[in-house]
Amino acid sequence: MTDAAGPEAKQRLLHSTVSAYGTLFVRLIIAFGTRVILARLILPEGHGTYEQALRVVMMLSAARDLGLTHHLMRDSRESYGTVLAWSLGAGTVLSLALIAAADLFSYLPDLPSVLRAMAVWIVIDAVIMVYRTFFERKLLIREIAGFEVLRGLLFGAIAALLALNGAGVWSFVGGELAAAAVFALLLLWRARGRVPLHLDMRRIPGLLKASRYLFVVWVAFQVFNYVDPFIVEFFSTTAFVGYYAQAYWLAFLVPLTLTVRPLLPALVEFREDQVEFAETLRLGTIVFLSGIVVSAYFLFFNVEKVVLLLFGPNWVDVGPLLRVLCLVPLVDVFTTTGGEALKVQNRDRLWLTTVVLNMAALIAFGVAFAYHWGPIGMAWANFARLGSLLMFIKVLGLFAGRRRPLVGNLAQVYLLPLPFFLATAWLLPAGSWERLAGSLAAAALGGAVLLLRFLPDYRRFFRRAGATPEAGNAEIGTTS
């Protein structure tokens, strides 16, 4: 292990992990509060329009970067200035193109004007992506954690204020743009004089070649995660796009928010040490999966009350969709953490294959199921994750000789919290406030059991300043 991947790197990883998850907890509370308020102030059609506009600008943001900001994480030359110049230039061009072509999206009355307003987000996001990557790559997440919380607060406060004044879908637009702009300015202030901004446009061809698969992965991943509303719109109504978007947001709130942000830079730090690399991946996956499992069980057993509590009585159609979608993350063990490992190992084509398989299956089954059964069919199509199965098989290959303990660890994550929820469901009536309260207790108990089970593994990892391959192999997954 190199000096860079020694005790000091583990300390930064520990601090970044604590900051990331502390920030996550606060952001989740803010997100819940914002959704609750806006669900009562803005009609489902407004939510549906905003969701589709957001999907379009996010896809164009991927086209702006061509994978470069993701490649920055593993780029030893730290080409921040070059990538920033490219992203700002390409972002400006794409923003102007979206403004000119917005009328192509006139199948919804307000969508073209919303897209024109959101076009500037593509440029703002270019700054955010480069500078946030710098802090994440250096495992300095705690330095920007407060800014991320402030971004969420600003979005919620501005959107709610506009909604109270009857702004409708424009409440989302105003909140999103203002919060993103303030966040970008704060990142620039925090990073002043620290980010190497050397500009060398001769590097662009080489950088684009190195990031080409990351770009395609990103596009495919965006299509995979955000194609659902468009299929639902085609076979249903804009109102049901709003219902589906709320159900999808809540079902995937933990998987999409509980990103193991320190995992990728930690894997980059430890990529020369097979033992630490595998152990980092194992522990990161356990944290990620634990949050997914507990939240999925909680939602499944309390759909009616969660929807009523968060969105109000006008959103009852969210319930059946949520009951299906909340279980989908349980079949997606390694898609996030395994993808990060493949990225660090420059196995971009394999990662792309898994994402494309998932995307193709989702679109094919989604169109067929939505045609026959409407939005609920689209929800069921999310279980068709052929790429996730391939990812699981390939990631197991990184744990040669230790696969059985790893699978045992994953099984424990699924099984240890389950008895608490089953007992609550058996003792308390469905759809009751008593079951909701009991499930909160079950979630706390299930989380505590998982913490007690795996905390010793994390302590060993962070105490170990270095290990020989033989010693490390003895420690990976030692308990099952």
Coordinates of C-alpha atoms in Angstrom, one line a residue:
M1 CA 0.0 0.0 0.0
T2 CA 1.3 3.4 -0.9
D3 CA 1.5 6.3 1.5
A4 CA -1.5 7.9 -0.2
A5 CA -3.6 4.9 0.6
G6 CA -2.4 4.5 4.2
P7 CA -3.8 5.7 7.5
E8 CA -4.2 9.4 6.4
A9 CA -6.4 8.3 3.5
K10 CA -8.5 6.2 5.8
Q11 CA -9.0 9.1 8.2
R12 CA -10.2 11.2 5.3
L13 CA -12.5 8.4 4.2
L14 CA -13.9 8.1 7.8
H15 CA -14.5 11.9 8.0
S16 CA -16.0 12.0 4.5
T17 CA -18.3 9.0 5.3
V18 CA -19.6 10.6 8.5
S19 CA -20.1 13.9 6.7
A20 CA -21.8 12.3 3.8
Y21 CA -24.3 10.3 5.8
G22 CA -24.9 13.1 8.3
T23 CA -25.7 15.4 5.4
L24 CA -27.8 12.7 3.9
F25 CA -29.9 12.4 7.0
V26 CA -30.6 16.2 7.1
R27 CA -31.2 16.3 3.3
L28 CA -33.8 13.5 3.6
I29 CA -35.7 15.4 6.2
I30 CA -35.6 18.5 4.0
A31 CA -36.7 16.5 0.9
F32 CA -39.6 14.9 2.8
G33 CA -40.8 18.3 4.1
T34 CA -40.5 19.9 0.7
R35 CA -42.4 17.1 -1.0
V36 CA -45.2 17.2 1.6
I37 CA -45.7 20.9 1.2
L38 CA -45.5 21.0 -2.6
A39 CA -47.8 18.0 -3.0
R40 CA -50.5 20.0 -1.3
L41 CA -49.8 23.2 -3.1
I42 CA -49.2 22.1 -6.7
L43 CA -51.5 19.8 -8.8
P44 CA -50.2 16.5 -10.1
E45 CA -50.0 17.9 -13.6
G46 CA -47.4 20.5 -12.4
H47 CA -45.3 17.7 -10.8
G48 CA -45.5 15.7 -14.1
T49 CA -44.4 18.7 -16.2
Y50 CA -41.5 19.5 -13.9
E51 CA -40.3 15.8 -13.8
Q52 CA -40.2 15.6 -17.6
A53 CA -38.4 19.0 -17.9
L54 CA -35.8 17.8 -15.3
R55 CA -35.2 14.6 -17.2
V56 CA -34.5 16.5 -20.4
V57 CA -32.0 18.9 -18.9
M58 CA -30.3 16.1 -17.1
M59 CA -29.8 14.1 -20.3
L60 CA -28.4 17.2 -22.0
S61 CA -26.0 17.6 -19.0
A62 CA -24.7 14.2 -19.7
A63 CA -24.2 15.1 -23.4
R64 CA -22.4 18.2 -22.2
D65 CA -19.8 16.3 -20.1
L66 CA -19.4 13.2 -22.4
G67 CA -18.2 11.4 -19.2
L68 CA -15.4 13.8 -18.5
T69 CA -16.4 14.9 -15.0
H70 CA -16.7 11.2 -14.0
H71 CA -13.3 10.5 -15.5
L72 CA -11.9 13.3 -13.4
M73 CA -12.3 11.1 -10.4
R74 CA -9.7 8.6 -11.6
D75 CA -7.6 11.0 -13.7
S76 CA -4.1 11.2 -12.2
R77 CA -3.3 14.4 -14.1
E78 CA -6.2 16.3 -12.4
S79 CA -7.4 18.0 -15.5
Y80 CA -9.9 20.2 -13.7
G81 CA -9.3 23.4 -15.7
T82 CA -9.5 21.6 -19.1
V83 CA -12.7 19.8 -18.2
L84 CA -14.3 22.9 -16.8
A85 CA -13.6 24.9 -20.0
W86 CA -15.0 22.0 -22.1
S87 CA -18.1 21.7 -19.9
L88 CA -18.9 25.4 -19.8
G89 CA -18.5 25.7 -23.6
A90 CA -20.5 22.6 -24.4
G91 CA -23.1 23.5 -21.8
T92 CA -23.6 27.0 -23.3
V93 CA -24.1 25.5 -26.8
L94 CA -26.6 22.9 -25.5
S95 CA -28.5 25.5 -23.5
L96 CA -29.0 27.7 -26.5
A97 CA -30.0 24.6 -28.6
L98 CA -32.6 23.7 -26.0
I99 CA -34.0 27.2 -26.0
A100 CA -34.3 27.1 -29.8
A101 CA -35.8 23.6 -30.0
A102 CA -38.1 23.7 -26.9
D103 CA -41.2 23.8 -29.1
L104 CA -40.5 20.2 -30.0
F105 CA -41.8 19.4 -26.5
S106 CA -45.2 21.1 -27.0
Y107 CA -47.1 17.9 -26.3
L108 CA -47.5 19.4 -22.8
P109 CA -48.7 23.1 -22.7
D110 CA -46.2 24.5 -20.3
L111 CA -43.2 22.2 -21.0
P112 CA -41.5 24.3 -23.8
S113 CA -41.4 27.5 -21.6
V114 CA -40.3 25.5 -18.6
L115 CA -37.5 23.9 -20.6
R116 CA -36.3 27.4 -21.9
A117 CA -36.1 28.6 -18.3
M118 CA -34.3 25.4 -17.1
A119 CA -31.8 25.6 -19.9
V120 CA -29.4 27.7 -17.8
W121 CA -29.3 24.9 -15.3
I122 CA -27.1 23.0 -17.8
V123 CA -24.4 25.7 -17.5
I124 CA -24.7 26.0 -13.7
D125 CA -24.4 22.3 -13.3
A126 CA -21.2 22.3 -15.3
V127 CA -19.5 24.3 -12.5
I128 CA -21.0 22.2 -9.8
M129 CA -19.9 18.9 -11.3
V130 CA -16.2 19.9 -11.7
Y131 CA -15.8 21.5 -8.3
R132 CA -17.8 18.9 -6.4
T133 CA -15.7 16.2 -8.0
F134 CA -12.6 17.9 -6.6
F135 CA -13.8 17.8 -3.1
E136 CA -15.1 14.2 -3.4
R137 CA -11.8 13.0 -5.1
K138 CA -9.8 14.5 -2.2
L139 CA -12.2 12.9 0.4
L140 CA -13.1 16.4 1.7
I141 CA -16.8 16.0 1.6
R142 CA -17.2 17.5 5.0
E143 CA -16.0 20.8 3.7
I144 CA -19.1 21.1 1.4
A145 CA -21.6 19.2 3.4
G146 CA -23.2 22.3 4.8
F147 CA -23.5 23.8 1.4
E148 CA -25.5 20.8 0.2
V149 CA -27.9 21.1 3.1
L150 CA -28.3 24.8 2.3
R151 CA -29.1 24.0 -1.3
G152 CA -31.9 21.7 -0.2
L153 CA -33.3 24.3 2.2
L154 CA -33.2 27.0 -0.5
F155 CA -35.0 24.9 -3.0
G156 CA -37.7 24.0 -0.5
A157 CA -38.2 27.5 0.8
I158 CA -38.3 29.3 -2.6
A159 CA -40.5 26.6 -4.2
A160 CA -43.0 26.7 -1.3
L161 CA -43.1 30.5 -1.3
L162 CA -43.8 30.6 -5.0
A163 CA -46.4 27.8 -4.8
L164 CA -48.2 29.7 -2.0
N165 CA -48.5 32.6 -4.5
G166 CA -50.0 30.3 -7.2
A167 CA -46.9 29.9 -9.4
G168 CA -47.6 26.2 -10.0
V169 CA -44.9 24.4 -11.9
W170 CA -42.8 27.6 -11.9
S171 CA -42.3 27.1 -8.2
F172 CA -40.1 24.1 -9.0
V173 CA -38.2 26.0 -11.7
G174 CA -37.5 29.0 -9.5
G175 CA -36.4 26.9 -6.5
E176 CA -34.2 24.7 -8.6
L177 CA -32.3 27.4 -10.4
A178 CA -31.8 29.7 -7.4
A179 CA -30.6 26.8 -5.2
A180 CA -28.2 25.5 -7.9
A181 CA -26.8 29.0 -8.5
V182 CA -26.1 29.6 -4.8
F183 CA -24.5 26.1 -4.4
A184 CA -22.2 26.8 -7.4
L185 CA -21.1 30.1 -6.0
L186 CA -20.4 28.5 -2.6
L187 CA -18.3 25.8 -4.2
L188 CA -16.3 28.4 -6.1
W189 CA -15.7 30.3 -2.9
R190 CA -14.6 27.2 -0.9
A191 CA -12.3 26.0 -3.7
R192 CA -10.6 29.3 -4.4
G193 CA -6.9 28.8 -5.0
R194 CA -7.1 25.1 -4.3
V195 CA -8.3 23.5 -7.6
P196 CA -5.6 23.2 -10.3
L197 CA -7.2 25.0 -13.3
H198 CA -4.4 24.6 -15.8
L199 CA -6.0 24.7 -19.3
D200 CA -4.6 22.4 -21.9
M201 CA -7.1 21.8 -24.7
R202 CA -4.6 19.3 -26.3
R203 CA -5.7 16.9 -23.6
I204 CA -9.3 16.9 -24.7
P205 CA -9.0 14.1 -27.4
G206 CA -7.3 11.8 -24.9
L207 CA -9.7 12.6 -22.1
L208 CA -12.7 12.0 -24.4
K209 CA -11.2 8.7 -25.5
A210 CA -10.7 7.6 -21.9
S211 CA -14.2 8.8 -20.9
R212 CA -16.2 7.6 -23.9
Y213 CA -17.7 4.6 -22.2
L214 CA -18.4 6.5 -19.0
F215 CA -20.5 8.9 -21.2
V216 CA -22.5 6.1 -22.7
V217 CA -23.0 4.5 -19.3
W218 CA -24.2 7.8 -17.9
V219 CA -26.7 8.3 -20.8
A220 CA -27.9 4.8 -20.5
F221 CA -28.2 5.2 -16.8
Q222 CA -30.3 8.3 -17.1
V223 CA -32.5 6.7 -19.7
F224 CA -32.8 3.7 -17.4
N225 CA -33.8 5.8 -14.3
Y226 CA -35.9 8.4 -16.0
V227 CA -37.6 6.8 -19.0
D228 CA -40.6 5.6 -16.9
P229 CA -42.5 8.9 -17.0
F230 CA -42.4 9.1 -20.8
I231 CA -43.8 5.6 -21.2
V232 CA -46.5 6.3 -18.6
E233 CA -47.4 9.5 -20.4
F234 CA -47.7 7.6 -23.7
F235 CA -50.1 5.0 -22.3
S236 CA -51.8 7.1 -19.6
T237 CA -52.2 10.8 -18.6
T238 CA -50.1 13.6 -17.3
A239 CA -51.7 13.3 -13.9
F240 CA -50.6 9.7 -13.7
V241 CA -47.1 10.8 -14.6
G242 CA -47.3 12.9 -11.5
Y243 CA -48.5 10.0 -9.4
Y244 CA -45.9 7.7 -10.8
A245 CA -43.1 10.3 -10.3
Q246 CA -44.1 10.6 -6.6
A247 CA -44.2 6.9 -6.1
Y248 CA -40.8 6.4 -7.9
W249 CA -39.2 9.2 -6.0
L250 CA -40.3 7.8 -2.7
A251 CA -39.4 4.2 -3.6
F252 CA -35.9 5.1 -4.8
L253 CA -35.3 8.0 -2.4
V254 CA -32.9 6.0 -0.3
P255 CA -31.1 4.2 -3.2
L256 CA -30.7 7.4 -5.2
T257 CA -29.8 9.6 -2.2
L258 CA -27.9 7.0 -0.2
T259 CA -25.1 7.2 -2.7
V260 CA -21.9 5.9 -1.1
R261 CA -20.1 9.1 -2.2
P262 CA -16.8 8.4 -0.4
L263 CA -16.7 4.9 -1.9
L264 CA -15.4 5.9 -5.4
P265 CA -12.5 8.1 -4.2
A266 CA -11.7 5.4 -1.6
L267 CA -11.6 2.7 -4.2
V268 CA -9.3 5.0 -6.3
E269 CA -7.0 5.4 -3.2
F270 CA -6.9 1.6 -2.6
R271 CA -6.9 0.4 -6.2
E272 CA -3.3 -0.8 -6.0
D273 CA -4.1 -3.0 -3.0
Q274 CA -6.4 -5.8 -3.9
V275 CA -7.3 -6.6 -0.2
E276 CA -8.2 -3.1 0.8
F277 CA -10.0 -2.6 -2.5
A278 CA -12.2 -5.6 -1.9
E279 CA -12.9 -4.8 1.7
T280 CA -13.8 -1.2 0.9
L281 CA -16.2 -2.5 -1.7
R282 CA -17.7 -5.0 0.7
L283 CA -18.3 -2.5 3.6
G284 CA -19.6 0.1 1.2
T285 CA -22.1 -2.3 -0.2
I286 CA -23.3 -3.4 3.3
V287 CA -24.0 0.2 4.3
F288 CA -25.8 0.9 1.0
L289 CA -27.8 -2.2 1.1
S290 CA -28.8 -1.9 4.8
G291 CA -30.4 1.5 4.1
I292 CA -32.3 0.1 1.1
V293 CA -33.6 -3.0 2.9
V294 CA -34.9 -1.2 6.0
S295 CA -36.6 1.6 4.0
A296 CA -38.1 -0.9 1.6
Y297 CA -39.6 -3.0 4.4
F298 CA -41.0 0.1 6.1
L299 CA -42.6 1.4 2.9
F300 CA -44.1 -1.9 1.9
F301 CA -46.0 -2.4 5.2
N302 CA -47.2 1.2 5.5
V303 CA -48.0 2.4 2.0
E304 CA -51.4 3.8 2.7
K305 CA -50.4 5.9 5.7
V306 CA -47.1 7.1 4.2
V307 CA -48.9 8.4 1.1
L308 CA -51.6 10.1 3.2
L309 CA -49.1 11.6 5.5
L310 CA -46.7 12.9 2.8
F311 CA -49.0 13.8 -0.1
G312 CA -52.5 14.1 1.3
P313 CA -55.8 12.5 0.3
N314 CA -55.6 13.7 -3.4
W315 CA -52.7 11.3 -4.1
V316 CA -54.3 7.9 -3.2
D317 CA -53.4 6.6 -6.7
V318 CA -49.7 6.7 -5.6
G319 CA -50.3 3.9 -3.2
P320 CA -50.6 0.8 -5.5
L321 CA -47.6 2.1 -7.6
L322 CA -45.5 2.6 -4.4
R323 CA -46.2 -0.9 -3.1
V324 CA -44.7 -2.4 -6.2
L325 CA -41.8 0.1 -6.7
C326 CA -40.6 0.1 -3.1
L327 CA -39.5 -3.6 -3.5
V328 CA -37.5 -3.0 -6.7
P329 CA -34.3 -1.8 -5.0
L330 CA -34.1 -5.1 -3.2
V331 CA -33.1 -6.9 -6.4
D332 CA -30.4 -4.4 -7.2
V333 CA -27.5 -5.3 -4.9
F334 CA -24.3 -4.2 -6.8
T335 CA -25.5 -1.9 -9.6
T336 CA -24.3 1.2 -7.7
T337 CA -21.3 0.0 -5.7
G338 CA -20.2 -2.6 -8.3
G339 CA -20.3 0.0 -11.0
E340 CA -18.0 2.2 -9.0
A341 CA -15.5 -0.7 -8.7
L342 CA -15.6 -1.4 -12.4
K343 CA -15.1 2.3 -13.1
V344 CA -11.9 2.4 -11.0
Q345 CA -10.6 -0.7 -12.7
N346 CA -11.3 0.9 -16.1
R347 CA -13.7 -1.9 -17.0
D348 CA -16.1 0.6 -18.5
R349 CA -17.4 -1.6 -21.3
L350 CA -18.5 -4.3 -18.8
W351 CA -20.3 -1.6 -16.7
L352 CA -21.9 -0.3 -19.9
T353 CA -23.1 -3.8 -20.8
T354 CA -24.9 -4.1 -17.4
V355 CA -26.6 -0.7 -17.7
V356 CA -27.6 -1.3 -21.3
L357 CA -29.1 -4.7 -20.4
N358 CA -31.1 -3.1 -17.6
M359 CA -32.2 -0.3 -19.9
A360 CA -33.3 -2.5 -22.8
A361 CA -35.2 -4.8 -20.5
L362 CA -36.9 -1.9 -18.8
I363 CA -38.0 -0.3 -22.0
A364 CA -39.1 -3.6 -23.6
F365 CA -41.1 -4.9 -20.6
G366 CA -42.2 -1.4 -19.7
V367 CA -43.9 -0.7 -23.1
A368 CA -45.5 -4.2 -23.1
F369 CA -46.7 -4.1 -19.5
A370 CA -47.9 -0.4 -19.6
Y371 CA -49.8 -1.2 -22.8
H372 CA -51.7 -4.1 -21.1
W373 CA -51.9 -2.8 -17.5
G374 CA -51.1 1.0 -17.5
P375 CA -48.8 2.7 -14.9
I376 CA -48.9 -0.4 -12.6
G377 CA -47.4 -2.4 -15.5
M378 CA -44.6 0.1 -15.8
A379 CA -43.9 -0.3 -12.1
W380 CA -43.7 -4.1 -12.4
A381 CA -41.3 -3.8 -15.4
N382 CA -38.7 -2.3 -13.1
F383 CA -38.0 -5.8 -11.8
A384 CA -36.6 -6.9 -15.2
R385 CA -33.0 -6.0 -14.3
L386 CA -31.0 -8.4 -16.4
G387 CA -27.9 -6.2 -16.1
S388 CA -28.1 -6.3 -12.3
L389 CA -27.7 -10.1 -12.4
L390 CA -24.6 -9.8 -14.7
M391 CA -23.2 -7.2 -12.3
F392 CA -23.7 -9.5 -9.3
I393 CA -21.8 -12.3 -11.0
K394 CA -18.9 -10.1 -12.1
V395 CA -18.6 -8.4 -8.7
L396 CA -18.4 -11.8 -7.0
G397 CA -15.3 -12.4 -9.1
L398 CA -13.5 -9.6 -7.1
F399 CA -13.9 -11.8 -4.0
A400 CA -12.1 -14.9 -5.2
G401 CA -11.9 -17.3 -2.3
R402 CA -14.2 -15.2 -0.1
R403 CA -17.5 -15.3 -2.1
R404 CA -19.5 -17.5 0.4
P405 CA -18.8 -15.2 3.4
L406 CA -19.8 -12.2 1.2
V407 CA -23.1 -13.8 0.1
G408 CA -23.6 -14.7 3.8
N409 CA -23.1 -11.0 4.8
L410 CA -25.6 -9.9 2.1
A411 CA -28.2 -12.5 3.3
Q412 CA -27.9 -11.2 6.8
V413 CA -28.6 -7.7 5.7
Y414 CA -31.9 -8.9 4.1
L415 CA -32.9 -11.2 6.9
L416 CA -31.9 -9.7 10.2
P417 CA -34.4 -6.7 10.1
L418 CA -37.3 -8.8 8.6
P419 CA -38.7 -10.4 11.8
F420 CA -39.3 -7.0 13.4
F421 CA -41.4 -5.9 10.4
L422 CA -43.3 -9.3 10.1
A423 CA -44.1 -9.2 13.8
T424 CA -45.4 -5.6 13.5
A425 CA -47.5 -6.6 10.4
W426 CA -49.0 -9.6 12.3
L427 CA -49.8 -7.7 15.5
L428 CA -51.1 -4.5 14.1
P429 CA -53.9 -3.9 11.5
A430 CA -53.0 -2.9 8.0
G431 CA -53.3 0.8 7.1
S432 CA -53.4 1.9 10.7
W433 CA -51.4 4.6 12.5
E434 CA -50.5 1.9 15.0
R435 CA -48.7 -0.1 12.4
L436 CA -46.9 3.0 11.1
A437 CA -45.6 3.7 14.6
G438 CA -44.7 0.0 15.1
S439 CA -42.8 -0.1 11.8
L440 CA -40.8 2.9 12.9
A441 CA -39.8 0.9 16.0
A442 CA -39.1 -2.1 13.8
A443 CA -36.9 0.0 11.5
A444 CA -34.9 1.3 14.5
L445 CA -34.5 -2.2 15.9
G446 CA -33.6 -3.7 12.5
G447 CA -31.0 -0.9 12.0
A448 CA -29.6 -1.4 15.4
V449 CA -29.2 -5.2 14.8
L450 CA -27.3 -4.5 11.6
L451 CA -25.1 -2.0 13.3
L452 CA -24.2 -4.4 16.1
R453 CA -23.5 -7.1 13.5
F454 CA -21.3 -5.2 11.2
L455 CA -19.7 -2.4 13.4
P456 CA -16.8 -4.6 14.4
D457 CA -15.9 -5.1 10.7
Y458 CA -15.8 -1.3 10.2
R459 CA -13.7 -0.8 13.3
R460 CA -11.1 -3.3 12.1
F461 CA -11.0 -1.7 8.7
F462 CA -10.4 1.8 10.0
R463 CA -7.9 0.7 12.6
R464 CA -5.9 -1.3 10.1
A465 CA -3.2 1.1 8.8
G466 CA -1.9 -1.5 6.4
A467 CA -2.0 -5.2 5.7
T468 CA -0.2 -7.8 3.7
P469 CA -2.3 -9.7 1.2
E470 CA -2.2 -12.8 3.4
A471 CA -3.4 -10.9 6.5
G472 CA -6.0 -9.0 4.5
N473 CA -7.4 -12.1 2.9
A474 CA -7.9 -13.6 6.3
E475 CA -9.9 -10.5 7.3
I476 CA -12.2 -10.1 4.3
G477 CA -15.6 -11.4 5.3
T478 CA -14.2 -13.3 8.2
T479 CA -17.6 -13.5 9.8
S480 CA -20.7 -14.8 8.1

